[in-house]
Coordinates of C-alpha atoms and ligand atoms in Angstrom, one line a residue:
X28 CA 17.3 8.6 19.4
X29 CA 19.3 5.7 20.5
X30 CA 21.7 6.2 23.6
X31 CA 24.5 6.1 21.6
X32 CA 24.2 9.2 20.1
X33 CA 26.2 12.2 21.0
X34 CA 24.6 14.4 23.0
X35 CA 25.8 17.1 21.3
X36 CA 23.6 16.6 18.5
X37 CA 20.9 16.0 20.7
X38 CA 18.9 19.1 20.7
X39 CA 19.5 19.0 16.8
X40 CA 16.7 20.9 14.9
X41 CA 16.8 19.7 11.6
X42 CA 16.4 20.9 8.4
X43 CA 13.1 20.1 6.9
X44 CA 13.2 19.6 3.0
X45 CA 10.3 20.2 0.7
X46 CA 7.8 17.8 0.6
X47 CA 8.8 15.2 -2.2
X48 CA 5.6 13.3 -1.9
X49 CA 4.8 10.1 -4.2
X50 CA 1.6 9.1 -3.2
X51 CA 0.0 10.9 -6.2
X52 CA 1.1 13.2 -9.8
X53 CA 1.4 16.6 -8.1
X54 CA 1.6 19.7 -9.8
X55 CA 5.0 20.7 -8.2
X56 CA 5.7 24.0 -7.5
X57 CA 6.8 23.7 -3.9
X58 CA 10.8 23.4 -4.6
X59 CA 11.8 25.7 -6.6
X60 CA 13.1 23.2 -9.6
X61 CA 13.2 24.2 -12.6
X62 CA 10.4 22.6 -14.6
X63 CA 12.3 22.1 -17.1
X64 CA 14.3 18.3 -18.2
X65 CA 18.1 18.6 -18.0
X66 CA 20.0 19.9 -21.3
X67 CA 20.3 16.7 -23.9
X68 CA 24.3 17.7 -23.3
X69 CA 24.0 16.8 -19.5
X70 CA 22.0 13.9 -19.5
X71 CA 24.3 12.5 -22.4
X72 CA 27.4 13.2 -21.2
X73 CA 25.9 11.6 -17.5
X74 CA 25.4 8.4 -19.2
X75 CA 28.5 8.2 -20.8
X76 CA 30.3 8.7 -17.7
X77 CA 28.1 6.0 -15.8
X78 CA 29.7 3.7 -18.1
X79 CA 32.7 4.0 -15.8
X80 CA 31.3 4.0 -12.1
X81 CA 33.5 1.3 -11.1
X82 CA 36.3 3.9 -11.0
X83 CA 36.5 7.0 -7.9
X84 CA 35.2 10.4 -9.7
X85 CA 38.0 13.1 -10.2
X86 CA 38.0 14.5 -6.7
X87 CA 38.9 17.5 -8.2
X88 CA 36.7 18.1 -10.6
X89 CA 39.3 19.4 -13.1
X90 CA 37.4 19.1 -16.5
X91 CA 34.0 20.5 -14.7
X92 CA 36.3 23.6 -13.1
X93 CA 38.0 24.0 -16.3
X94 CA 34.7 24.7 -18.3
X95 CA 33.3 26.8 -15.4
X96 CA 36.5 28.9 -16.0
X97 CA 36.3 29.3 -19.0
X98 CA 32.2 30.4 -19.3
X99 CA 32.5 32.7 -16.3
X100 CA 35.9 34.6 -17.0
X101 CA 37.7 33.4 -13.2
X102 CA 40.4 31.0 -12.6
X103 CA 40.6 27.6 -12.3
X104 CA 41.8 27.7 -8.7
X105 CA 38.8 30.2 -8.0
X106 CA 36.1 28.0 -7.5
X107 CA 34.8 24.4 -6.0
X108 CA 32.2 22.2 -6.7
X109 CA 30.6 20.6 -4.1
X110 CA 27.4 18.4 -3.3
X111 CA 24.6 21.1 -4.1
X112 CA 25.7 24.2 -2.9
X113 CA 24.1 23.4 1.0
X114 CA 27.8 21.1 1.0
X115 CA 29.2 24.3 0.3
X116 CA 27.3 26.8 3.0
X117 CA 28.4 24.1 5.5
X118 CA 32.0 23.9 4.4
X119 CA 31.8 27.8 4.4
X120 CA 30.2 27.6 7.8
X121 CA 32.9 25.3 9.0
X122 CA 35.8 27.3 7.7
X123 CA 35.2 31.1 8.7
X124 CA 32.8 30.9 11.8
X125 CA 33.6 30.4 15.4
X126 CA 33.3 31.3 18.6
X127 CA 35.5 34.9 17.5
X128 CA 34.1 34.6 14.5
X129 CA 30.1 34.4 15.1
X130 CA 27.3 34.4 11.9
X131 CA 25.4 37.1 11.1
X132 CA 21.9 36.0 9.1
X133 CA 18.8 37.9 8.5
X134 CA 15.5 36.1 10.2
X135 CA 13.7 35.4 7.1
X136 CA 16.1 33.7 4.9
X137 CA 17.4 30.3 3.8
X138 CA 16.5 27.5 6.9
X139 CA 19.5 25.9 6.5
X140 CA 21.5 28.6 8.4
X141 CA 20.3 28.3 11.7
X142 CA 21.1 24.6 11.1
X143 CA 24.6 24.5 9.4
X144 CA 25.5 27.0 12.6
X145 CA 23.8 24.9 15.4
X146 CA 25.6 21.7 13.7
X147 CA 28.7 23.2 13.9
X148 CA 28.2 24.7 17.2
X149 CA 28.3 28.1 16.0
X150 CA 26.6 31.0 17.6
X151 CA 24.9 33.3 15.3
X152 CA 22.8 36.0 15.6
X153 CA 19.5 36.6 13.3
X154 CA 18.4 40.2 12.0
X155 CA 15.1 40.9 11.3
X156 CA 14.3 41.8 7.6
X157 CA 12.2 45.2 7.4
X158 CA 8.6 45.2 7.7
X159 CA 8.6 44.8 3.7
X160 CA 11.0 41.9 3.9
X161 CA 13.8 44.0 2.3
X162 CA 17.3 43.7 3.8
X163 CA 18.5 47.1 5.8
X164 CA 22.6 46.6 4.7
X165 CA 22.7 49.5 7.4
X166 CA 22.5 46.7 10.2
X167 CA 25.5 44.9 9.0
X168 CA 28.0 47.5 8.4
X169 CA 30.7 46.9 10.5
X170 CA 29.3 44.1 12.5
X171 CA 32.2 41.9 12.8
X172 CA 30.5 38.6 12.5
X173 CA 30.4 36.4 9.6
X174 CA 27.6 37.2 7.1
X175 CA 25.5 35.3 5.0
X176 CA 23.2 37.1 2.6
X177 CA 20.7 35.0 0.6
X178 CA 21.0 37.0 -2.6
X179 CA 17.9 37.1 -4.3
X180 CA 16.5 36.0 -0.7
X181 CA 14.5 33.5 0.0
X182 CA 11.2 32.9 0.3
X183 CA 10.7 36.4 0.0
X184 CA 12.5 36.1 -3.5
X185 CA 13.7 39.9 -3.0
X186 CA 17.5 40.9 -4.2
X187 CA 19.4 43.7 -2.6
X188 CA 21.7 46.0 -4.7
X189 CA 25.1 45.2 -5.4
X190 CA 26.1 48.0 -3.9
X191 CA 25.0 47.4 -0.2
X192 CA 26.9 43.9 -0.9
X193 CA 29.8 46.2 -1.4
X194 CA 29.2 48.4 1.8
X195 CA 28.7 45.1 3.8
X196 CA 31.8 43.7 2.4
X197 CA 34.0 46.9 2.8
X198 CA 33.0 47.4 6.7
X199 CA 33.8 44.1 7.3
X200 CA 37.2 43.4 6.5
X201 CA 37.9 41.0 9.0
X202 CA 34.8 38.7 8.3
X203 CA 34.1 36.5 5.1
X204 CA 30.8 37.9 3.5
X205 CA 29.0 34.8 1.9
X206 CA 26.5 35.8 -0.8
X207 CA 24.1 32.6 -1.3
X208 CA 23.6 33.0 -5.0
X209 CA 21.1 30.0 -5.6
X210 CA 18.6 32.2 -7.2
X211 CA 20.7 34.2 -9.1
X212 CA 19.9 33.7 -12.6
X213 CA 16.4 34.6 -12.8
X214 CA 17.1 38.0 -12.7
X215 CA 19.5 39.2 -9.9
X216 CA 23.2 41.4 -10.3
X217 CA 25.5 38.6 -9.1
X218 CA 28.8 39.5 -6.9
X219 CA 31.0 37.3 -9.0
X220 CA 32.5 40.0 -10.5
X221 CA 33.8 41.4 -6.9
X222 CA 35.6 38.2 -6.2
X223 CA 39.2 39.9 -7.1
X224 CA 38.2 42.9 -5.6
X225 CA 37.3 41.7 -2.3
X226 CA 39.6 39.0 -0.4
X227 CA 36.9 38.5 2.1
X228 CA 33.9 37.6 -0.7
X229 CA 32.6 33.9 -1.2
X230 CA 29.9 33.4 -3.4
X231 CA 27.6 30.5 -3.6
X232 CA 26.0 29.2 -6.7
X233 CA 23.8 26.0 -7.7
X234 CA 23.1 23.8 -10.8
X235 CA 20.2 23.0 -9.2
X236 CA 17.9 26.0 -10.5
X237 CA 18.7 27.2 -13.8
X238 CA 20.1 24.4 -15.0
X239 CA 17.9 21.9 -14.0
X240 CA 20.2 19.8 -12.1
X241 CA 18.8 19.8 -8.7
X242 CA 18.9 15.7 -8.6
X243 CA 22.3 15.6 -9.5
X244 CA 23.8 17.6 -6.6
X245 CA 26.0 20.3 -7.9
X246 CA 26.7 23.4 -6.5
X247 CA 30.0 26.1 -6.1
X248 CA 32.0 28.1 -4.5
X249 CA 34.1 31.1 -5.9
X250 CA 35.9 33.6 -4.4
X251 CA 39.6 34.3 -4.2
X252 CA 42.1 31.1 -4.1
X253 CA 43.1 31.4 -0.2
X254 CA 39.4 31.1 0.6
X255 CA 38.6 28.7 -2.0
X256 CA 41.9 26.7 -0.3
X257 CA 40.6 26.7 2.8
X258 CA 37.6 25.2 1.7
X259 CA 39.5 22.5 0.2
X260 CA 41.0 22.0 3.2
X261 CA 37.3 20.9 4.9
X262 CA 36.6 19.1 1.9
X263 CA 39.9 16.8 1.8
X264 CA 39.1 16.7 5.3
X265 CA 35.6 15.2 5.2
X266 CA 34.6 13.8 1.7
X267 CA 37.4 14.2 -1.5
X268 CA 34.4 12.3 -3.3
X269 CA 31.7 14.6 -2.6
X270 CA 30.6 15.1 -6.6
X271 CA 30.4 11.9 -8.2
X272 CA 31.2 11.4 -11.6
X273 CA 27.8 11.3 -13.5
X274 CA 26.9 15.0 -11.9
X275 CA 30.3 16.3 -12.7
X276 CA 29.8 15.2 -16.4
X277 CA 26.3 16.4 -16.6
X278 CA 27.6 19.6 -15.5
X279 CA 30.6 19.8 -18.5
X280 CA 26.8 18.8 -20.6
X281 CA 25.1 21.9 -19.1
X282 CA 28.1 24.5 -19.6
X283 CA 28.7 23.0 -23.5
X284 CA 25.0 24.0 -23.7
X285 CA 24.4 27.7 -22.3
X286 CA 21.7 28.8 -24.9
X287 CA 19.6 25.9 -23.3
X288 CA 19.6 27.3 -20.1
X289 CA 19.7 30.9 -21.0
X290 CA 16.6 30.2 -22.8
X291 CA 15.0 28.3 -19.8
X292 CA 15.7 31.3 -17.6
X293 CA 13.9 34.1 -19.9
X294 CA 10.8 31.8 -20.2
X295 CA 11.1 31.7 -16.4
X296 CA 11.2 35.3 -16.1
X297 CA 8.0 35.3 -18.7
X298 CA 6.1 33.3 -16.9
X299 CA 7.5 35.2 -13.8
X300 CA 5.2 38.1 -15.0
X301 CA 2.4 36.1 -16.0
X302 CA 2.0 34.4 -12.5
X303 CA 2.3 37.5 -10.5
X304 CA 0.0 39.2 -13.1
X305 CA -2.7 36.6 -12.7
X306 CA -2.5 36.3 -9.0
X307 CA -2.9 40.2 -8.4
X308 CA -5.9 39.8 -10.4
X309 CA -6.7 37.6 -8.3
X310 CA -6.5 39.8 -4.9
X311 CA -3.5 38.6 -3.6
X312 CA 0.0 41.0 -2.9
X313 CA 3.1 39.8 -3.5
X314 CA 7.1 40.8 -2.5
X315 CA 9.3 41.7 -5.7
X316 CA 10.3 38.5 -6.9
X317 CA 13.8 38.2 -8.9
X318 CA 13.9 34.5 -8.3
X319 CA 12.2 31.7 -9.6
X320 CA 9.1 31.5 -7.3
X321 CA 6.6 34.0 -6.3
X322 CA 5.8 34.8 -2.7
X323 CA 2.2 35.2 -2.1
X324 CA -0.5 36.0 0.1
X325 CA -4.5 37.0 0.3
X326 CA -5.6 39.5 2.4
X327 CA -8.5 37.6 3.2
X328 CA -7.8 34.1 3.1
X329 CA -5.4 32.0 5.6
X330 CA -2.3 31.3 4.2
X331 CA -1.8 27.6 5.5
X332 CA -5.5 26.9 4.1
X333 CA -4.7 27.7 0.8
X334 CA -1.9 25.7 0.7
X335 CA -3.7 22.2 1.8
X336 CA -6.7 23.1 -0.3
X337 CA -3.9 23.1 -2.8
X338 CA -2.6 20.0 -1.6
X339 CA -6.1 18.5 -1.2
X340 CA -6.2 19.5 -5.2
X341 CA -3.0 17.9 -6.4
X342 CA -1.2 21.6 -6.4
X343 CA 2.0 21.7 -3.8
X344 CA 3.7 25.0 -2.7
X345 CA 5.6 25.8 -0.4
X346 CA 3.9 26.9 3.5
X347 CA 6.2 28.2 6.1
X348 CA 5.0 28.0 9.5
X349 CA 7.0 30.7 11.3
X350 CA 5.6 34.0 12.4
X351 CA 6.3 36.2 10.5
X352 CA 5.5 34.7 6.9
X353 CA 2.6 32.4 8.4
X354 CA 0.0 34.4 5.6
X355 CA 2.3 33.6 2.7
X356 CA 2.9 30.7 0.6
X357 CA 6.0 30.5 -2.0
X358 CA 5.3 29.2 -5.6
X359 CA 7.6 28.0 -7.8
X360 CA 7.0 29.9 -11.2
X361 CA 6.6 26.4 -13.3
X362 CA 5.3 26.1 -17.2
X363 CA 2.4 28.2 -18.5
X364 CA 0.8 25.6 -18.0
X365 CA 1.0 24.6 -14.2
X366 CA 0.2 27.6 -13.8
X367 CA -2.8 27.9 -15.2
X368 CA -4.0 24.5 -13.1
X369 CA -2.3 26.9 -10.4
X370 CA -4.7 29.8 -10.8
X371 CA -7.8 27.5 -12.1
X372 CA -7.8 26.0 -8.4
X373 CA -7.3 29.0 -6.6
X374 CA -9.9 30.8 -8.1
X375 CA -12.2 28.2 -7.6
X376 CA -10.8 27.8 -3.8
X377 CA -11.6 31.7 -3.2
X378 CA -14.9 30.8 -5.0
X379 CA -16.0 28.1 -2.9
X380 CA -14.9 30.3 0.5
X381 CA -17.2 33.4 -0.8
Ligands
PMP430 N1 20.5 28.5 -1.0 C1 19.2 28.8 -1.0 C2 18.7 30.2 -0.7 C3 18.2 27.8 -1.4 O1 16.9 28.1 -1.4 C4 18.7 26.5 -1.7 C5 17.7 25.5 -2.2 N2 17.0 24.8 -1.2 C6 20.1 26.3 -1.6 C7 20.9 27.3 -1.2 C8 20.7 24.9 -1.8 O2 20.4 24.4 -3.0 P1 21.3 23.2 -3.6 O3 21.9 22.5 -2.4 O4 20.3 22.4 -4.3 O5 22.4 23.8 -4.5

């Protein structure tokens, strides 16, 4: 740290990303990407758009929110794109918590929270998840703070009812409700559909999963137009710029291309089955995935072992170090195949321990 640096971001903790690591091929199933290349559409329409990088990108991303409209039934002025949908947790963070207005997060949930709130100097308050990782709604009805509900959550890749979304939302009317919608095509009810009914609803949702767009940065917003407004308002007041020109044209690709990723996301859910089939076989339990990874564990074997055994073997997942979740590891559900080197090495990894 240098001693310029404001000190208060000096007791920062960051966020720490996925490993990305280059020093060998991995079989990758540590981020939750999709395994799959972008749709033809995206990556052609990206190329056609870098022909014109010289110019700013449309910081309004009217063509991009146009064809989002359009595909998911809202209106135009009902949703923002921003830089991965972790530009739009922070702006959400920024806009509707406070000192009055603390957040409300479970304890075993997206890492970025605890971040976003201690960046913007917002206190917040972490609820433990039940002993089975599920989400009691009971403990944030009427809790006047503002809530943010991974939904599917992750790691434990477990999606709570639509229903208790609407409990939460109705006992807080005072309080934006975020619902962090990253996972939500693999298999989860989304709260989209609320947006009109609920002025205090904001939803998050990502290219980076389903559509295979996780490079390229793009993620929304959608809720009613005042809150989508006073996003805009942080976003005019930080970055206009935030999603460049290539993304926002590979994003118009994906959209003119749905049956690609609606395709994507039943093979996912395929080989959903197939990798929690294979890995009970195996001797391991697992929480009720709806997501795009799997969240494991062995009774009898440590959980940060397997994972560098993994490693050691050219196989990355995901290890989380706290408490709670120390025996677990989260694997992204990849191709049939990566997961068949998946299982091949953790068979012979339980072998070699016997
Ligand atoms: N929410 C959750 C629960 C996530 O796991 C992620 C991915 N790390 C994100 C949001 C952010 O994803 P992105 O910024 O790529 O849209």
């Amino acid at each position: 740290m240098s001693r310029f640096f404001s000190e208060k971001y000096s007791a920062l903790e960051v966020y720490t990303p996925g490993e990305q690591p280059k020093d060998m091929q991995y079989v990758k199933l540590n981020t939750n990407e999709s395994p799959f290349p972008p749709s033809p559409k995206a990556r052609e329409y990206a190329a056609k758009a870098a022909e014109n990088l010289q110019l700013y990108c449309d910081p309004t991303c009217a063509k991009l929110t146009e064809s989002f409209a359009e595909v998911y039934g809202i209106g135009t002025d009902e949703v923002l794109f921003t830089n991965g949908s972790d530009d739009a947790l922070n702006f959400a963070f920024m806009a509707f918590c406070d000192d009055d207005h603390p957040a409300a997060f479970a304890d075993i949930t997206y890492g970025f929270y605890p971040v976003f709130a201690a960046l913007n100097r917002i206190p917040f308050t972490e609820i433990p998840l039940k002993e089975d990782f599920t989400i009691n709604a009971d403990d944030y009805i009427g809790i006047n703070k503002t809530v943010f509900i991974a939904n599917p959550n992750a790691p434990t890749g477990i999606a709570l009812p639509l229903c208790e979304i609407e409990r939460i939302l109705l006992s807080n009317p005072d309080n934006v409700v975020i619902v962090d919608e990253a996972y939500v095509d693999f298999g989860a009810q989304s709260a989209v559909s609320l947006i009109r009914q609920y002025n205090n609803l904001l939803v998050t949702q990502t290219f980076s999963k389903s559509r295979s767009l996780a490079g390229g940065r793009l993620g929304m917003a959608i809720a009613n137009k005042k809150l989508i407004q006073d996003l805009n308002t942080i976003k005019y007041s930080t970055n206009p710029y935030n999603v460049n020109s290539m993304t926002q044209a590979a994003g118009i690709g994906t959209l003119t291309d749905e049956a690609y990723t609606q395709k994507n996301c039943k093979t996912i859910i395929e080989n959903r089955a197939y990798l929690t089939a294979q890995l009970e076989k195996l001797g391991f339990v697992h929480t009720d995935s709806l997501t795009n990874f799997v969240f494991a564990k062995h009774p009898s074997f440590d959980g940060k072992k397997l994972y560098g055994s993994l490693k050691e073997r050219g196989v990355l997942v995901r290890h989380f170090t706290k408490e709670r979740i120390k025996d677990y590891n989260r694997i992204t559900v990849g191709t049939k195949a990566q997961i068949d080197i998946l299982l091949k090495n953790i068979q012979e990894i339980l072998e070699e321990s016997i």
